[in-house]
mmCIF file of C-alpha atoms in Angstrom:
data_model
loop_
_atom_site.group_PDB
_atom_site.id
_atom_site.type_symbol
_atom_site.label_atom_id
_atom_site.label_comp_id
_atom_site.label_asym_id
_atom_site.label_seq_id
_atom_site.Cartn_x
_atom_site.Cartn_y
_atom_site.Cartn_z
ATOM 1 C CA ASP W 1 83.286 117.299 114.954
ATOM 2 C CA ALA W 2 85.082 115.266 112.313
ATOM 3 C CA GLY W 3 82.693 112.987 110.442
ATOM 4 C CA ILE W 4 83.832 109.595 111.653
ATOM 5 C CA THR W 5 81.524 106.726 112.459
ATOM 6 C CA GLN W 6 82.288 103.229 113.619
ATOM 7 C CA SER W 7 80.086 100.175 113.346
ATOM 8 C CA PRO W 8 79.059 98.263 115.246
ATOM 9 C CA ARG W 9 79.416 100.265 118.458
ATOM 10 C CA HIS W 10 79.108 97.159 120.609
ATOM 11 C CA LYS W 11 79.639 93.519 119.751
ATOM 12 C CA VAL W 12 79.724 90.258 121.660
ATOM 13 C CA THR W 13 81.126 87.271 119.833
ATOM 14 C CA GLU W 14 82.533 83.848 120.525
ATOM 15 C CA THR W 15 86.114 82.670 120.315
ATOM 16 C CA GLY W 16 87.004 81.477 116.839
ATOM 17 C CA THR W 17 84.445 83.511 114.927
ATOM 18 C CA PRO W 18 85.426 86.145 112.368
ATOM 19 C CA VAL W 19 84.632 89.766 113.180
ATOM 20 C CA THR W 20 84.780 92.853 110.983
ATOM 21 C CA LEU W 21 84.701 96.393 112.323
ATOM 22 C CA ARG W 22 84.010 99.296 110.020
ATOM 23 C CA CYS W 23 85.276 102.847 110.141
ATOM 24 C CA HIS W 24 83.609 105.374 107.846
ATOM 25 C CA GLN W 25 84.692 108.984 107.306
ATOM 26 C CA THR W 26 83.130 111.838 105.403
ATOM 27 C CA GLU W 27 86.198 114.128 105.583
ATOM 28 C CA ASN W 28 88.080 112.669 102.597
ATOM 29 C CA HIS W 29 91.194 112.394 104.777
ATOM 30 C CA ARG W 30 94.055 110.357 103.403
ATOM 31 C CA TYR W 31 95.246 108.652 106.588
ATOM 32 C CA MET W 32 93.190 106.222 108.656
ATOM 33 C CA TYR W 33 94.215 104.277 111.744
ATOM 34 C CA TRP W 34 92.932 101.463 113.921
ATOM 35 C CA TYR W 35 93.836 101.414 117.611
ATOM 36 C CA ARG W 36 92.909 99.249 120.535
ATOM 37 C CA GLN W 37 92.623 100.570 124.080
ATOM 38 C CA ASP W 38 93.161 98.318 127.075
ATOM 39 C CA PRO W 39 93.445 99.203 130.765
ATOM 40 C CA GLY W 40 97.032 99.996 131.718
ATOM 41 C CA HIS W 41 98.264 100.029 128.125
ATOM 42 C CA GLY W 42 96.817 103.133 126.611
ATOM 43 C CA LEU W 43 96.049 103.239 122.923
ATOM 44 C CA ARG W 44 98.094 100.982 120.664
ATOM 45 C CA LEU W 45 98.253 101.129 116.883
ATOM 46 C CA ILE W 46 97.035 98.004 115.083
ATOM 47 C CA HIS W 47 97.182 99.007 111.423
ATOM 48 C CA TYR W 48 97.107 102.202 109.446
ATOM 49 C CA SER W 49 96.394 103.272 105.900
ATOM 50 C CA TYR W 50 97.974 106.080 103.915
ATOM 51 C CA GLY W 51 95.707 105.752 100.891
ATOM 52 C CA VAL W 52 93.357 103.430 99.062
ATOM 53 C CA LYS W 53 94.836 99.930 99.078
ATOM 54 C CA ASP W 54 97.911 101.241 100.953
ATOM 55 C CA THR W 55 98.123 99.810 104.457
ATOM 56 C CA ASP W 56 100.823 98.890 106.922
ATOM 57 C CA LYS W 57 101.224 97.190 110.271
ATOM 58 C CA GLY W 58 101.358 98.916 113.611
ATOM 59 C CA GLU W 59 102.624 97.918 117.006
ATOM 60 C CA VAL W 60 100.080 95.142 117.707
ATOM 61 C CA SER W 61 99.022 93.795 114.306
ATOM 62 C CA ASP W 62 99.130 90.032 114.982
ATOM 63 C CA GLY W 63 95.686 88.471 114.542
ATOM 64 C CA TYR W 64 94.299 91.447 112.624
ATOM 65 C CA SER W 65 93.978 92.337 108.959
ATOM 66 C CA VAL W 66 92.690 95.490 107.282
ATOM 67 C CA SER W 67 91.378 96.621 103.960
ATOM 68 C CA ARG W 68 90.758 99.988 102.362
ATOM 69 C CA SER W 69 89.063 99.806 98.988
ATOM 70 C CA LYS W 70 87.583 103.315 99.200
ATOM 71 C CA THR W 71 88.889 106.540 100.734
ATOM 72 C CA GLU W 72 86.014 106.692 103.169
ATOM 73 C CA ASP W 73 86.079 103.138 104.558
ATOM 74 C CA PHE W 74 88.710 101.288 106.581
ATOM 75 C CA LEU W 75 87.820 97.782 107.709
ATOM 76 C CA LEU W 76 89.447 95.863 110.543
ATOM 77 C CA THR W 77 89.025 92.084 110.525
ATOM 78 C CA LEU W 78 89.699 89.595 113.252
ATOM 79 C CA GLU W 79 89.961 86.377 111.269
ATOM 80 C CA SER W 80 89.398 84.154 114.306
ATOM 81 C CA ALA W 81 88.610 86.143 117.415
ATOM 82 C CA THR W 82 90.335 85.300 120.695
ATOM 83 C CA SER W 83 89.586 86.441 124.231
ATOM 84 C CA SER W 84 92.772 88.539 124.204
ATOM 85 C CA GLN W 85 91.169 90.669 121.505
ATOM 86 C CA THR W 86 88.466 91.831 123.886
ATOM 87 C CA SER W 87 89.053 95.558 123.867
ATOM 88 C CA VAL W 88 87.766 98.943 122.830
ATOM 89 C CA TYR W 89 88.699 99.705 119.234
ATOM 90 C CA PHE W 90 89.107 103.257 117.976
ATOM 91 C CA CYS W 91 89.419 104.462 114.442
ATOM 92 C CA ALA W 92 91.183 107.748 113.725
ATOM 93 C CA ILE W 93 91.790 109.884 110.665
ATOM 94 C CA SER W 94 94.132 112.660 109.622
ATOM 95 C CA GLU W 95 94.749 114.605 106.439
ATOM 96 C CA THR W 96 98.517 114.417 106.803
ATOM 97 C CA ASP W 97 100.737 112.257 108.979
ATOM 98 C CA SER W 98 100.782 112.645 112.754
ATOM 99 C CA VAL W 99 103.910 114.789 112.714
ATOM 100 C CA GLN W 100 102.115 117.614 110.978
ATOM 101 C CA GLU W 101 98.574 117.258 112.176
ATOM 102 C CA THR W 102 96.465 115.921 114.980
ATOM 103 C CA GLN W 103 94.278 112.871 114.543
ATOM 104 C CA TYR W 104 90.501 112.815 114.888
ATOM 105 C CA PHE W 105 88.994 109.845 116.652
ATOM 106 C CA GLY W 106 85.803 107.913 116.121
ATOM 107 C CA PRO W 107 83.462 107.019 118.999
ATOM 108 C CA GLY W 108 84.917 103.542 119.541
ATOM 109 C CA THR W 109 83.655 99.961 119.326
ATOM 110 C CA ARG W 110 83.444 97.773 122.417
ATOM 111 C CA LEU W 111 84.212 94.165 121.514
ATOM 112 C CA LEU W 112 83.771 91.281 123.917
ATOM 113 C CA VAL W 113 85.072 87.875 122.869
ATOM 114 C CA LEU W 114 83.690 85.078 125.017
ATOM 115 C CA LYS U 10 108.968 99.896 129.788
ATOM 116 C CA ASN U 11 106.470 102.120 128.016
ATOM 117 C CA GLU U 12 108.007 104.723 125.750
ATOM 118 C CA VAL U 13 105.594 107.314 127.149
ATOM 119 C CA GLU U 14 105.128 107.670 130.885
ATOM 120 C CA GLN U 15 102.541 109.902 132.514
ATOM 121 C CA SER U 16 102.230 111.025 136.094
ATOM 122 C CA PRO U 17 100.228 110.949 138.162
ATOM 123 C CA GLN U 18 97.996 108.049 137.133
ATOM 124 C CA ASN U 19 95.110 109.458 139.135
ATOM 125 C CA LEU U 20 94.518 112.977 140.362
ATOM 126 C CA THR U 21 91.727 114.419 142.467
ATOM 127 C CA ALA U 22 91.400 118.160 142.848
ATOM 128 C CA GLN U 23 88.988 120.697 144.263
ATOM 129 C CA GLU U 24 87.276 123.086 141.921
ATOM 130 C CA GLY U 25 89.451 126.114 141.258
ATOM 131 C CA GLU U 26 92.787 124.389 141.833
ATOM 132 C CA PHE U 27 95.716 124.620 139.424
ATOM 133 C CA ILE U 28 96.479 121.199 137.946
ATOM 134 C CA THR U 29 99.612 119.813 136.344
ATOM 135 C CA ILE U 30 99.933 116.517 134.484
ATOM 136 C CA ASN U 31 103.357 115.356 133.393
ATOM 137 C CA CYS U 32 104.546 113.323 130.432
ATOM 138 C CA SER U 33 108.023 111.910 129.857
ATOM 139 C CA TYR U 34 109.128 110.036 126.779
ATOM 140 C CA SER U 35 112.170 108.014 125.874
ATOM 141 C CA VAL U 36 112.239 108.166 122.079
ATOM 142 C CA GLY U 37 113.101 110.840 119.587
ATOM 143 C CA ILE U 38 109.912 112.495 118.443
ATOM 144 C CA SER U 39 108.655 114.908 115.878
ATOM 145 C CA ALA U 40 105.594 116.072 117.779
ATOM 146 C CA LEU U 41 103.766 115.559 121.050
ATOM 147 C CA HIS U 42 100.007 115.441 121.464
ATOM 148 C CA TRP U 43 97.690 115.918 124.417
ATOM 149 C CA LEU U 44 94.286 114.276 124.184
ATOM 150 C CA GLN U 45 91.228 114.261 126.408
ATOM 151 C CA GLN U 46 89.016 111.221 126.807
ATOM 152 C CA HIS U 47 85.582 111.975 128.197
ATOM 153 C CA PRO U 48 83.823 109.663 130.663
ATOM 154 C CA GLY U 49 81.644 108.466 127.765
ATOM 155 C CA GLY U 50 84.762 107.310 125.918
ATOM 156 C CA GLY U 51 85.122 109.921 123.174
ATOM 157 C CA ILE U 52 88.672 111.152 122.465
ATOM 158 C CA VAL U 53 89.402 114.745 121.545
ATOM 159 C CA SER U 54 92.712 116.281 120.601
ATOM 160 C CA LEU U 55 93.693 119.243 122.801
ATOM 161 C CA PHE U 56 97.145 120.196 121.577
ATOM 162 C CA MET U 57 99.865 119.220 119.183
ATOM 163 C CA LEU U 58 103.248 120.800 119.805
ATOM 164 C CA SER U 59 106.849 120.301 118.841
ATOM 165 C CA SER U 60 108.423 123.109 120.837
ATOM 166 C CA GLY U 61 107.664 125.784 123.406
ATOM 167 C CA LYS U 62 104.195 126.358 124.728
ATOM 168 C CA LYS U 63 100.585 126.512 123.568
ATOM 169 C CA LYS U 64 97.530 127.911 125.324
ATOM 170 C CA HIS U 65 93.848 127.345 124.713
ATOM 171 C CA GLY U 66 91.454 128.850 127.216
ATOM 172 C CA ARG U 67 92.352 127.472 130.641
ATOM 173 C CA LEU U 68 94.659 124.811 129.219
ATOM 174 C CA ILE U 69 98.380 125.286 128.725
ATOM 175 C CA ALA U 70 100.785 122.740 127.263
ATOM 176 C CA THR U 71 104.555 122.984 127.375
ATOM 177 C CA ILE U 72 107.316 120.836 126.004
ATOM 178 C CA ASN U 73 111.047 120.609 126.685
ATOM 179 C CA ILE U 74 112.619 118.659 123.837
ATOM 180 C CA GLN U 75 116.041 118.416 125.486
ATOM 181 C CA GLU U 76 114.584 116.935 128.674
ATOM 182 C CA LYS U 77 111.983 114.845 126.764
ATOM 183 C CA HIS U 78 109.241 116.157 128.984
ATOM 184 C CA SER U 79 105.897 117.837 128.551
ATOM 185 C CA SER U 80 103.346 119.219 130.977
ATOM 186 C CA LEU U 81 99.655 119.959 130.684
ATOM 187 C CA HIS U 82 98.341 122.633 133.029
ATOM 188 C CA ILE U 83 94.726 123.434 133.804
ATOM 189 C CA THR U 84 94.044 126.724 135.532
ATOM 190 C CA ALA U 85 90.929 127.320 137.633
ATOM 191 C CA SER U 86 89.842 123.691 137.314
ATOM 192 C CA HIS U 87 86.163 122.864 137.014
ATOM 193 C CA PRO U 88 84.203 119.616 137.457
ATOM 194 C CA ARG U 89 83.648 119.507 133.687
ATOM 195 C CA ASP U 90 87.420 119.075 133.311
ATOM 196 C CA SER U 91 87.040 115.601 134.830
ATOM 197 C CA ALA U 92 88.350 113.202 132.194
ATOM 198 C CA VAL U 93 91.328 111.067 131.271
ATOM 199 C CA TYR U 94 94.187 113.074 129.776
ATOM 200 C CA ILE U 95 96.459 111.223 127.381
ATOM 201 C CA CYS U 96 99.922 112.143 126.195
ATOM 202 C CA ALA U 97 101.129 110.775 122.866
ATOM 203 C CA VAL U 98 104.292 111.158 120.818
ATOM 204 C CA SER U 99 104.501 110.898 117.077
ATOM 205 C CA PHE U 100 107.192 110.158 114.536
ATOM 206 C CA GLY U 101 106.078 109.681 110.989
ATOM 207 C CA TYR U 102 102.958 107.564 110.778
ATOM 208 C CA ASP U 103 103.435 106.105 114.209
ATOM 209 C CA MET U 104 102.071 107.396 117.485
ATOM 210 C CA ARG U 105 102.783 106.006 120.922
ATOM 211 C CA PHE U 106 100.462 106.772 123.795
ATOM 212 C CA GLY U 107 100.778 107.032 127.525
ATOM 213 C CA ALA U 108 98.353 105.124 129.728
ATOM 214 C CA GLY U 109 96.565 108.330 130.695
ATOM 215 C CA THR U 110 95.939 110.402 133.815
ATOM 216 C CA ARG U 111 92.466 110.201 135.315
ATOM 217 C CA LEU U 112 91.479 113.625 136.655
ATOM 218 C CA THR U 113 88.527 114.142 138.962
ATOM 219 C CA VAL U 114 87.602 117.689 139.926
ATOM 220 C CA LYS U 115 85.228 117.931 142.854
ATOM 221 C CA PRO U 116 82.891 120.895 143.342
#
């Protein structure tokens, strides 16, 4: 199994509060991704990173920001959580881009925004 | 309309049956992925393919680039194959996912 951990694994928070999710990898892979998974929508890309301090937006980036100050850590921040951000969040990693290689997924974080 | 459509959404089979899950996509792609999501939520990559066919154990994946269609076959299905199977297409950094097919194999 790829060495990917996510923290926290479960979180309940209130609307308007900031939330930060952490993805940590021990594989030294260059690419890291944040997805959200909602019923009926499948996985959707929020943000991705192609190196330290190099990030870009995905399909559903509004309301989210990311940071990558070290190869091994990719943080996802909800500046002011809303109920529409209740979801399961998955981090993924890959050594090269998704055309050349599969992605390896973390265990997921369940976030409930009340 | 989703760029990746899977059918069926739900599938129930008896142990030993041959299973087919279909995936159609509407965009130009560089590669197609099949993933398995276990009941506990973990996601595992099964195949990545850009042409032809790949086989791993009882799983076979095929792709027809001209028809923008892929199939995942499971031979001699087993209850442990019960999971959600997800098709995804990739182009560059981006991946787009289907909503998944929930497979239940009964003993």
